[in-house]
PDB file of C-alpha atoms in Angstrom:
ATOM      1  CA  MET A   1     -26.851 -14.571 -18.586  1.00  0.00           C
ATOM      2  CA  THR A   2     -24.429 -17.454 -17.912  1.00  0.00           C
ATOM      3  CA  ILE A   3     -25.598 -20.782 -19.107  1.00  0.00           C
ATOM      4  CA  THR A   4     -23.575 -24.048 -18.945  1.00  0.00           C
ATOM      5  CA  HIS A   5     -25.066 -26.730 -21.212  1.00  0.00           C
ATOM      6  CA  ARG A   6     -24.222 -30.195 -22.165  1.00  0.00           C
ATOM      7  CA  THR A   7     -25.918 -31.740 -25.060  1.00  0.00           C
ATOM      8  CA  THR A   8     -25.980 -34.983 -27.000  1.00  0.00           C
ATOM      9  CA  GLY A   9     -29.578 -34.053 -28.648  1.00  0.00           C
ATOM     10  CA  CYS A  10     -31.225 -31.843 -31.105  1.00  0.00           C
ATOM     11  CA  ALA A  11     -30.295 -28.615 -32.011  1.00  0.00           C
ATOM     12  CA  ARG A  12     -33.874 -27.331 -32.447  1.00  0.00           C
ATOM     13  CA  ASP A  13     -34.839 -28.468 -28.841  1.00  0.00           C
ATOM     14  CA  LEU A  14     -31.671 -26.830 -27.531  1.00  0.00           C
ATOM     15  CA  VAL A  15     -32.696 -23.508 -29.173  1.00  0.00           C
ATOM     16  CA  MET A  16     -36.234 -23.929 -27.464  1.00  0.00           C
ATOM     17  CA  LEU A  17     -34.589 -24.362 -23.932  1.00  0.00           C
ATOM     18  CA  LEU A  18     -32.319 -21.573 -24.071  1.00  0.00           C
ATOM     19  CA  THR A  19     -35.048 -19.171 -25.365  1.00  0.00           C
ATOM     20  CA  SER A  20     -37.168 -20.279 -22.461  1.00  0.00           C
ATOM     21  CA  HIS A  21     -34.450 -19.788 -19.947  1.00  0.00           C
ATOM     22  CA  ARG A  22     -33.689 -16.110 -21.298  1.00  0.00           C
ATOM     23  CA  GLU A  23     -37.317 -15.218 -20.989  1.00  0.00           C
ATOM     24  CA  ARG A  24     -37.572 -16.459 -17.322  1.00  0.00           C
ATOM     25  CA  ALA A  25     -34.218 -14.546 -16.500  1.00  0.00           C
ATOM     26  CA  MET A  26     -35.594 -11.257 -17.412  1.00  0.00           C
ATOM     27  CA  THR A  27     -38.630 -11.566 -15.021  1.00  0.00           C
ATOM     28  CA  VAL A  28     -36.929 -13.187 -11.850  1.00  0.00           C
ATOM     29  CA  ASP A  29     -38.965 -12.440  -8.671  1.00  0.00           C
ATOM     30  CA  GLU A  30     -36.327 -11.438  -5.799  1.00  0.00           C
ATOM     31  CA  GLY A  31     -38.733 -10.279  -3.286  1.00  0.00           C
ATOM     32  CA  PRO A  32     -42.117  -8.642  -2.546  1.00  0.00           C
ATOM     33  CA  GLY A  33     -42.658  -5.583  -4.775  1.00  0.00           C
ATOM     34  CA  GLU A  34     -39.406  -6.101  -6.764  1.00  0.00           C
ATOM     35  CA  GLN A  35     -38.442  -7.704  -9.992  1.00  0.00           C
ATOM     36  CA  THR A  36     -35.188  -7.438 -11.824  1.00  0.00           C
ATOM     37  CA  SER A  37     -33.294  -8.221 -14.878  1.00  0.00           C
ATOM     38  CA  SER A  38     -29.989  -8.882 -13.187  1.00  0.00           C
ATOM     39  CA  PRO A  39     -27.789 -11.758 -14.736  1.00  0.00           C
ATOM     40  CA  VAL A  40     -28.950 -15.130 -13.498  1.00  0.00           C
ATOM     41  CA  THR A  41     -26.743 -18.322 -13.363  1.00  0.00           C
ATOM     42  CA  LEU A  42     -28.720 -21.342 -14.785  1.00  0.00           C
ATOM     43  CA  CYS A  43     -27.000 -24.922 -15.175  1.00  0.00           C
ATOM     44  CA  VAL A  44     -28.339 -27.410 -17.259  1.00  0.00           C
ATOM     45  CA  ASN A  45     -26.360 -30.591 -16.693  1.00  0.00           C
ATOM     46  CA  GLU A  46     -27.675 -33.022 -19.376  1.00  0.00           C
ATOM     47  CA  PHE A  47     -30.218 -32.624 -22.107  1.00  0.00           C
ATOM     48  CA  ALA A  48     -31.212 -35.838 -23.868  1.00  0.00           C
ATOM     49  CA  GLY A  49     -32.618 -35.947 -27.567  1.00  0.00           C
ATOM     50  CA  SER A  50     -32.750 -38.195 -30.445  1.00  0.00           C
ATOM     51  CA  VAL A  51     -29.909 -37.094 -32.518  1.00  0.00           C
ATOM     52  CA  ASP A  52     -26.298 -37.494 -31.389  1.00  0.00           C
ATOM     53  CA  GLY A  53     -24.004 -34.297 -31.803  1.00  0.00           C
ATOM     54  CA  PRO A  54     -21.002 -32.908 -30.326  1.00  0.00           C
ATOM     55  CA  VAL A  55     -20.818 -31.571 -26.536  1.00  0.00           C
ATOM     56  CA  LEU A  56     -21.515 -27.914 -26.173  1.00  0.00           C
ATOM     57  CA  GLN A  57     -20.615 -25.732 -23.425  1.00  0.00           C
ATOM     58  CA  VAL A  58     -21.734 -22.134 -23.470  1.00  0.00           C
ATOM     59  CA  GLY A  59     -20.294 -19.533 -21.224  1.00  0.00           C
ATOM     60  CA  THR A  60     -21.999 -15.999 -21.527  1.00  0.00           C
ATOM     61  CA  LEU A  61     -24.533 -16.041 -23.932  1.00  0.00           C
ATOM     62  CA  HIS A  62     -25.129 -13.029 -26.220  1.00  0.00           C
ATOM     63  CA  GLY A  63     -27.567 -13.086 -29.208  1.00  0.00           C
ATOM     64  CA  GLY A  64     -28.781 -16.168 -30.832  1.00  0.00           C
ATOM     65  CA  VAL A  65     -27.389 -19.699 -31.195  1.00  0.00           C
ATOM     66  CA  HIS A  66     -26.302 -20.975 -34.586  1.00  0.00           C
ATOM     67  CA  PHE A  67     -25.336 -24.357 -35.579  1.00  0.00           C
ATOM     68  CA  ARG A  68     -23.533 -25.322 -38.850  1.00  0.00           C
ATOM     69  CA  ARG A  69     -23.565 -28.950 -40.064  1.00  0.00           C
ATOM     70  CA  GLU A  70     -20.060 -30.492 -40.379  1.00  0.00           C
ATOM     71  CA  ARG A  71     -18.925 -30.972 -44.014  1.00  0.00           C
ATOM     72  CA  GLU A  72     -19.113 -34.493 -45.223  1.00  0.00           C
ATOM     73  CA  PRO A  73     -15.745 -35.940 -46.040  1.00  0.00           C
ATOM     74  CA  LEU A  74     -14.932 -35.784 -49.579  1.00  0.00           C
ATOM     75  CA  VAL A  75     -14.900 -39.359 -51.240  1.00  0.00           C
ATOM     76  CA  PRO A  76     -11.968 -39.343 -53.816  1.00  0.00           C
ATOM     77  CA  ARG A  77     -12.376 -41.349 -57.150  1.00  0.00           C
ATOM     78  CA  GLN A  78      -9.025 -40.992 -58.806  1.00  0.00           C
ATOM     79  CA  LEU A  79      -9.105 -44.029 -60.721  1.00  0.00           C
ATOM     80  CA  PRO A  80      -8.417 -43.817 -64.354  1.00  0.00           C
ATOM     81  CA  PRO A  81     -10.965 -45.803 -66.861  1.00  0.00           C
ATOM     82  CA  ALA A  82     -10.712 -49.317 -66.800  1.00  0.00           C
ATOM     83  CA  PRO A  83      -8.707 -50.766 -69.635  1.00  0.00           C
ATOM     84  CA  LYS A  84     -10.779 -52.165 -72.699  1.00  0.00           C
ATOM     85  CA  PRO A  85     -10.556 -54.767 -74.101  1.00  0.00           C
ATOM     86  CA  PHE A  86      -9.047 -56.773 -71.294  1.00  0.00           C
ATOM     87  CA  THR A  87      -8.416 -60.519 -71.450  1.00  0.00           C
ATOM     88  CA  GLY A  88      -6.883 -63.121 -69.540  1.00  0.00           C
ATOM     89  CA  ARG A  89      -4.835 -62.590 -65.999  1.00  0.00           C
ATOM     90  CA  ASP A  90      -7.847 -64.658 -64.283  1.00  0.00           C
ATOM     91  CA  SER A  91      -5.325 -66.393 -61.943  1.00  0.00           C
ATOM     92  CA  GLU A  92      -3.627 -62.852 -60.980  1.00  0.00           C
ATOM     93  CA  LEU A  93      -7.268 -61.373 -60.646  1.00  0.00           C
ATOM     94  CA  ALA A  94      -8.227 -64.292 -58.539  1.00  0.00           C
ATOM     95  CA  GLY A  95      -5.088 -64.149 -56.485  1.00  0.00           C
ATOM     96  CA  ILE A  96      -5.495 -60.461 -55.329  1.00  0.00           C
ATOM     97  CA  THR A  97      -9.062 -61.111 -54.560  1.00  0.00           C
ATOM     98  CA  THR A  98      -8.462 -64.125 -52.363  1.00  0.00           C
ATOM     99  CA  ALA A  99      -5.486 -62.071 -50.597  1.00  0.00           C
ATOM    100  CA  VAL A 100      -7.886 -59.340 -49.690  1.00  0.00           C
ATOM    101  CA  ASP A 101     -10.486 -61.724 -48.627  1.00  0.00           C
ATOM    102  CA  GLU A 102      -8.422 -63.626 -46.291  1.00  0.00           C
ATOM    103  CA  ALA A 103      -7.130 -60.569 -44.720  1.00  0.00           C
ATOM    104  CA  ALA A 104     -10.616 -59.185 -43.978  1.00  0.00           C
ATOM    105  CA  GLU A 105     -11.610 -62.415 -42.549  1.00  0.00           C
ATOM    106  CA  ALA A 106      -8.840 -62.417 -40.130  1.00  0.00           C
ATOM    107  CA  ASP A 107      -9.073 -58.680 -39.315  1.00  0.00           C
ATOM    108  CA  ALA A 108      -5.376 -58.497 -40.531  1.00  0.00           C
ATOM    109  CA  THR A 109      -3.048 -55.671 -41.434  1.00  0.00           C
ATOM    110  CA  MET A 110      -3.250 -53.883 -44.717  1.00  0.00           C
ATOM    111  CA  VAL A 111      -2.862 -55.866 -47.993  1.00  0.00           C
ATOM    112  CA  ILE A 112      -0.193 -54.848 -50.250  1.00  0.00           C
ATOM    113  CA  SER A 113      -0.078 -56.593 -53.662  1.00  0.00           C
ATOM    114  CA  ALA A 114       3.112 -55.830 -55.337  1.00  0.00           C
ATOM    115  CA  ILE A 115       2.476 -56.608 -59.205  1.00  0.00           C
ATOM    116  CA  GLY A 116       5.930 -56.845 -60.876  1.00  0.00           C
ATOM    117  CA  GLY A 117       7.014 -57.850 -64.338  1.00  0.00           C
ATOM    118  CA  LEU A 118       8.786 -56.793 -67.721  1.00  0.00           C
ATOM    119  CA  ALA A 119       7.540 -53.631 -69.368  1.00  0.00           C
ATOM    120  CA  GLY A 120       4.681 -53.960 -71.578  1.00  0.00           C
ATOM    121  CA  VAL A 121       3.055 -57.051 -69.667  1.00  0.00           C
ATOM    122  CA  SER A 122      -0.030 -54.893 -68.666  1.00  0.00           C
ATOM    123  CA  LYS A 123       0.734 -54.517 -64.847  1.00  0.00           C
ATOM    124  CA  THR A 124      -1.143 -51.254 -64.677  1.00  0.00           C
ATOM    125  CA  CYS A 125      -4.032 -52.688 -66.585  1.00  0.00           C
ATOM    126  CA  LEU A 126      -4.362 -55.622 -64.323  1.00  0.00           C
ATOM    127  CA  ALA A 127      -4.276 -53.352 -61.210  1.00  0.00           C
ATOM    128  CA  LEU A 128      -6.975 -50.943 -62.741  1.00  0.00           C
ATOM    129  CA  GLN A 129      -9.312 -53.944 -63.940  1.00  0.00           C
ATOM    130  CA  TRP A 130      -9.113 -55.401 -60.383  1.00  0.00           C
ATOM    131  CA  ALA A 131      -9.750 -51.917 -58.936  1.00  0.00           C
ATOM    132  CA  HIS A 132     -12.742 -51.079 -60.965  1.00  0.00           C
ATOM    133  CA  ARG A 133     -14.344 -54.539 -60.410  1.00  0.00           C
ATOM    134  CA  ASN A 134     -13.866 -54.408 -56.773  1.00  0.00           C
ATOM    135  CA  ALA A 135     -14.694 -50.698 -56.302  1.00  0.00           C
ATOM    136  CA  ASP A 136     -17.589 -51.416 -54.099  1.00  0.00           C
ATOM    137  CA  ARG A 137     -15.402 -52.923 -51.444  1.00  0.00           C
ATOM    138  CA  PHE A 138     -14.157 -49.374 -50.788  1.00  0.00           C
ATOM    139  CA  PRO A 139     -17.093 -46.997 -50.256  1.00  0.00           C
ATOM    140  CA  ASP A 140     -14.868 -44.228 -49.019  1.00  0.00           C
ATOM    141  CA  GLY A 141     -12.858 -43.679 -52.145  1.00  0.00           C
ATOM    142  CA  GLN A 142      -9.940 -44.863 -54.193  1.00  0.00           C
ATOM    143  CA  LEU A 143      -6.516 -42.974 -54.625  1.00  0.00           C
ATOM    144  CA  PHE A 144      -4.496 -43.415 -57.685  1.00  0.00           C
ATOM    145  CA  VAL A 145      -0.922 -42.151 -58.595  1.00  0.00           C
ATOM    146  CA  ASP A 146       1.491 -42.480 -61.326  1.00  0.00           C
ATOM    147  CA  LEU A 147       4.956 -42.441 -59.623  1.00  0.00           C
ATOM    148  CA  ARG A 148       6.617 -42.185 -62.925  1.00  0.00           C
ATOM    149  CA  GLY A 149       9.609 -44.652 -61.488  1.00  0.00           C
ATOM    150  CA  PHE A 150      10.623 -45.846 -65.204  1.00  0.00           C
ATOM    151  CA  SER A 151       9.226 -42.925 -67.284  1.00  0.00           C
ATOM    152  CA  PRO A 152      11.410 -42.333 -70.364  1.00  0.00           C
ATOM    153  CA  THR A 153      10.542 -38.481 -70.266  1.00  0.00           C
ATOM    154  CA  GLU A 154       9.992 -37.447 -66.541  1.00  0.00           C
ATOM    155  CA  LYS A 155      11.457 -37.778 -63.369  1.00  0.00           C
ATOM    156  CA  PRO A 156      10.003 -39.948 -60.618  1.00  0.00           C
ATOM    157  CA  VAL A 157       7.460 -38.402 -58.230  1.00  0.00           C
ATOM    158  CA  GLN A 158       8.886 -37.539 -55.050  1.00  0.00           C
ATOM    159  CA  PRO A 159       6.781 -38.969 -52.054  1.00  0.00           C
ATOM    160  CA  ALA A 160       6.116 -35.800 -50.597  1.00  0.00           C
ATOM    161  CA  GLU A 161       4.610 -34.659 -53.999  1.00  0.00           C
ATOM    162  CA  ALA A 162       2.554 -37.965 -54.246  1.00  0.00           C
ATOM    163  CA  VAL A 163       1.202 -37.222 -50.786  1.00  0.00           C
ATOM    164  CA  ARG A 164       0.116 -33.865 -51.472  1.00  0.00           C
ATOM    165  CA  GLY A 165      -1.565 -34.932 -54.307  1.00  0.00           C
ATOM    166  CA  PHE A 166      -3.821 -37.272 -52.037  1.00  0.00           C
ATOM    167  CA  LEU A 167      -4.317 -34.525 -49.474  1.00  0.00           C
ATOM    168  CA  ASP A 168      -5.838 -32.471 -52.437  1.00  0.00           C
ATOM    169  CA  ALA A 169      -8.308 -35.431 -53.524  1.00  0.00           C
ATOM    170  CA  LEU A 170      -9.190 -35.777 -49.784  1.00  0.00           C
ATOM    171  CA  GLY A 171     -10.311 -32.237 -49.626  1.00  0.00           C
ATOM    172  CA  VAL A 172      -7.543 -30.480 -47.332  1.00  0.00           C
ATOM    173  CA  THR A 173      -7.138 -26.938 -48.649  1.00  0.00           C
ATOM    174  CA  PRO A 174      -3.580 -25.845 -49.723  1.00  0.00           C
ATOM    175  CA  ASP A 175      -3.031 -23.530 -46.640  1.00  0.00           C
ATOM    176  CA  LYS A 176      -3.737 -26.762 -44.249  1.00  0.00           C
ATOM    177  CA  ILE A 177      -1.057 -29.050 -46.086  1.00  0.00           C
ATOM    178  CA  PRO A 178       1.988 -29.377 -43.865  1.00  0.00           C
ATOM    179  CA  VAL A 179       5.280 -28.089 -45.360  1.00  0.00           C
ATOM    180  CA  ASP A 180       7.352 -30.710 -43.552  1.00  0.00           C
ATOM    181  CA  PRO A 181       7.163 -33.929 -45.562  1.00  0.00           C
ATOM    182  CA  GLU A 182       7.033 -36.284 -42.151  1.00  0.00           C
ATOM    183  CA  ALA A 183       3.877 -33.881 -41.047  1.00  0.00           C
ATOM    184  CA  ARG A 184       2.457 -34.146 -44.537  1.00  0.00           C
ATOM    185  CA  THR A 185       2.747 -37.887 -44.503  1.00  0.00           C
ATOM    186  CA  GLY A 186       1.257 -38.078 -40.687  1.00  0.00           C
ATOM    187  CA  ARG A 187      -1.854 -35.838 -41.879  1.00  0.00           C
ATOM    188  CA  TYR A 188      -2.343 -38.015 -44.946  1.00  0.00           C
ATOM    189  CA  ARG A 189      -2.373 -41.223 -42.739  1.00  0.00           C
ATOM    190  CA  SER A 190      -4.607 -39.608 -39.974  1.00  0.00           C
ATOM    191  CA  LEU A 191      -7.256 -38.852 -42.817  1.00  0.00           C
ATOM    192  CA  VAL A 192      -7.265 -42.272 -44.145  1.00  0.00           C
ATOM    193  CA  ALA A 193      -7.044 -44.246 -40.803  1.00  0.00           C
ATOM    194  CA  ASP A 194     -10.768 -44.939 -40.284  1.00  0.00           C
ATOM    195  CA  ARG A 195     -11.769 -45.061 -43.869  1.00  0.00           C
ATOM    196  CA  ARG A 196     -12.274 -48.156 -46.139  1.00  0.00           C
ATOM    197  CA  MET A 197     -10.013 -47.094 -49.041  1.00  0.00           C
ATOM    198  CA  LEU A 198      -8.107 -48.516 -51.941  1.00  0.00           C
ATOM    199  CA  ILE A 199      -4.755 -47.032 -52.867  1.00  0.00           C
ATOM    200  CA  VAL A 200      -3.192 -47.770 -56.018  1.00  0.00           C
ATOM    201  CA  LEU A 201       0.568 -46.796 -56.474  1.00  0.00           C
ATOM    202  CA  ASP A 202       1.556 -47.121 -60.129  1.00  0.00           C
ATOM    203  CA  ASN A 203       4.852 -47.417 -61.891  1.00  0.00           C
ATOM    204  CA  ALA A 204       6.878 -47.408 -58.501  1.00  0.00           C
ATOM    205  CA  ARG A 205      10.897 -47.221 -58.717  1.00  0.00           C
ATOM    206  CA  ASP A 206      11.613 -48.846 -55.446  1.00  0.00           C
ATOM    207  CA  THR A 207      10.472 -49.471 -51.858  1.00  0.00           C
ATOM    208  CA  ASP A 208      11.766 -46.031 -50.689  1.00  0.00           C
ATOM    209  CA  GLN A 209       9.377 -44.230 -53.015  1.00  0.00           C
ATOM    210  CA  VAL A 210       6.429 -46.223 -51.848  1.00  0.00           C
ATOM    211  CA  THR A 211       6.906 -46.508 -47.996  1.00  0.00           C
ATOM    212  CA  PRO A 212       5.923 -42.810 -47.191  1.00  0.00           C
ATOM    213  CA  LEU A 213       2.469 -43.547 -49.187  1.00  0.00           C
ATOM    214  CA  LEU A 214       1.403 -46.564 -47.261  1.00  0.00           C
ATOM    215  CA  PRO A 215      -1.405 -46.096 -44.796  1.00  0.00           C
ATOM    216  CA  GLY A 216      -0.398 -46.542 -41.091  1.00  0.00           C
ATOM    217  CA  SER A 217      -3.453 -48.319 -40.047  1.00  0.00           C
ATOM    218  CA  PRO A 218      -4.841 -51.747 -40.576  1.00  0.00           C
ATOM    219  CA  ASN A 219      -7.435 -53.047 -43.115  1.00  0.00           C
ATOM    220  CA  ARG A 220      -6.273 -51.076 -45.986  1.00  0.00           C
ATOM    221  CA  THR A 221      -5.756 -52.460 -49.414  1.00  0.00           C
ATOM    222  CA  VAL A 222      -2.854 -51.058 -51.464  1.00  0.00           C
ATOM    223  CA  LEU A 223      -1.698 -52.158 -55.017  1.00  0.00           C
ATOM    224  CA  VAL A 224       1.664 -51.096 -56.289  1.00  0.00           C
ATOM    225  CA  THR A 225       2.898 -51.738 -59.672  1.00  0.00           C
ATOM    226  CA  SER A 226       6.673 -51.838 -60.613  1.00  0.00           C
ATOM    227  CA  ARG A 227       9.111 -53.352 -63.179  1.00  0.00           C
ATOM    228  CA  ARG A 228      11.156 -54.363 -60.094  1.00  0.00           C
ATOM    229  CA  TYR A 229      10.575 -57.159 -57.651  1.00  0.00           C
ATOM    230  CA  LEU A 230       9.998 -54.780 -54.344  1.00  0.00           C
ATOM    231  CA  SER A 231      11.511 -57.343 -52.031  1.00  0.00           C
ATOM    232  CA  GLY A 232      11.556 -54.315 -49.186  1.00  0.00           C
ATOM    233  CA  LEU A 233       7.789 -54.388 -49.349  1.00  0.00           C
ATOM    234  CA  VAL A 234       7.526 -58.115 -49.314  1.00  0.00           C
ATOM    235  CA  ALA A 235       9.886 -58.148 -46.311  1.00  0.00           C
ATOM    236  CA  SER A 236       8.870 -55.206 -44.345  1.00  0.00           C
ATOM    237  CA  HIS A 237       5.145 -55.075 -44.973  1.00  0.00           C
ATOM    238  CA  ALA A 238       4.289 -58.642 -45.865  1.00  0.00           C
ATOM    239  CA  ALA A 239       3.385 -57.713 -49.504  1.00  0.00           C
ATOM    240  CA  LYS A 240       1.936 -60.394 -51.683  1.00  0.00           C
ATOM    241  CA  PRO A 241       3.976 -60.264 -54.834  1.00  0.00           C
ATOM    242  CA  VAL A 242       2.169 -60.976 -58.332  1.00  0.00           C
ATOM    243  CA  VAL A 243       4.531 -61.583 -61.119  1.00  0.00           C
ATOM    244  CA  LEU A 244       3.125 -61.172 -64.468  1.00  0.00           C
ATOM    245  CA  ASN A 245       4.512 -62.946 -67.605  1.00  0.00           C
ATOM    246  CA  PRO A 246       3.599 -62.130 -71.281  1.00  0.00           C
ATOM    247  CA  LEU A 247       0.229 -63.284 -72.457  1.00  0.00           C
ATOM    248  CA  THR A 248       0.022 -66.654 -73.890  1.00  0.00           C
ATOM    249  CA  ASP A 249      -0.579 -67.074 -77.593  1.00  0.00           C
ATOM    250  CA  ALA A 250      -4.212 -68.093 -76.738  1.00  0.00           C
ATOM    251  CA  GLU A 251      -4.824 -65.028 -74.613  1.00  0.00           C
ATOM    252  CA  ALA A 252      -3.115 -62.662 -77.155  1.00  0.00           C
ATOM    253  CA  HIS A 253      -5.334 -63.983 -79.817  1.00  0.00           C
ATOM    254  CA  GLN A 254      -8.488 -63.557 -77.784  1.00  0.00           C
ATOM    255  CA  LEU A 255      -7.325 -59.850 -77.150  1.00  0.00           C
ATOM    256  CA  LEU A 256      -6.447 -58.953 -80.694  1.00  0.00           C
ATOM    257  CA  GLY A 257      -8.956 -60.737 -82.477  1.00  0.00           C
ATOM    258  CA  PRO A 258      -9.018 -63.242 -85.361  1.00  0.00           C
ATOM    259  CA  ALA A 259      -8.202 -60.552 -87.982  1.00  0.00           C
ATOM    260  CA  TRP A 260      -4.508 -60.348 -86.569  1.00  0.00           C
ATOM    261  CA  VAL A 261      -3.954 -64.112 -86.989  1.00  0.00           C
ATOM    262  CA  LEU A 262      -5.462 -64.132 -90.669  1.00  0.00           C
ATOM    263  CA  ASN A 263      -2.971 -61.212 -91.487  1.00  0.00           C
ATOM    264  CA  GLY A 264      -0.041 -63.287 -90.100  1.00  0.00           C
ATOM    265  CA  CYS A 265       0.696 -60.652 -86.880  1.00  0.00           C
ATOM    266  CA  LEU A 266       0.153 -63.669 -84.645  1.00  0.00           C
ATOM    267  CA  PRO A 267       0.298 -67.289 -84.636  1.00  0.00           C
ATOM    268  CA  ASN A 268      -2.819 -69.524 -84.583  1.00  0.00           C
ATOM    269  CA  PRO A 269      -3.201 -71.173 -81.348  1.00  0.00           C
ATOM    270  CA  THR A 270      -5.308 -73.730 -82.755  1.00  0.00           C
ATOM    271  CA  ARG A 271      -2.419 -75.018 -84.732  1.00  0.00           C
TER     272      ARG A 271
END
């Protein structure tokens, strides 16, 4: 039996329809006194149902019809734990939020906040604090990578290696990850193109290390931390720079507690 079937409907109803056609095909009347089970060509152009699904086209059908539900996309949650305790940085946190909100209202391109400052001013803590506070903005997941741009003991992460880690987190099996770096980046960008995701690129060395990790589609949010002012990101990708300075005495007092002041480790901000 040869059947051509297009469906946008329910799999159960389709199976019932095909079963009915097969039973009819076995007893087709070709004239007085004759019945045959010869192949019959049937054509069903449209079949409506209540559930959307892929278009199915069947040639010669042998045996049963089986449907397999498509696997749900993996939702990565790669953020390290939020730093505790955390204090201060209210204006910087508000600045990142404002940039994201303005971009969303204008349906603008992706927001890149480049958080820069000297070593030890809590750039990573700021990025993670904002990311955890705003995780509900990104229902399709969060990606995180330490690029080790200024690690004293390890070499900086190559962009292709970082992309491979993202593909792993997105559920791509090793045999499906392209070997060519450009193809690998293209695969990564395709997977995040229609997803509301946050991407945190921590401890970046320079713009060249970051660029292959940027999504190619709009309405994405990327947080980048670096000791350097990444002027290339600002010039080429309209990144919003956030420069961190050391905590004020009052903020340090709030963070470390009164005991540190009493022991003489910190100046008393009330004096």
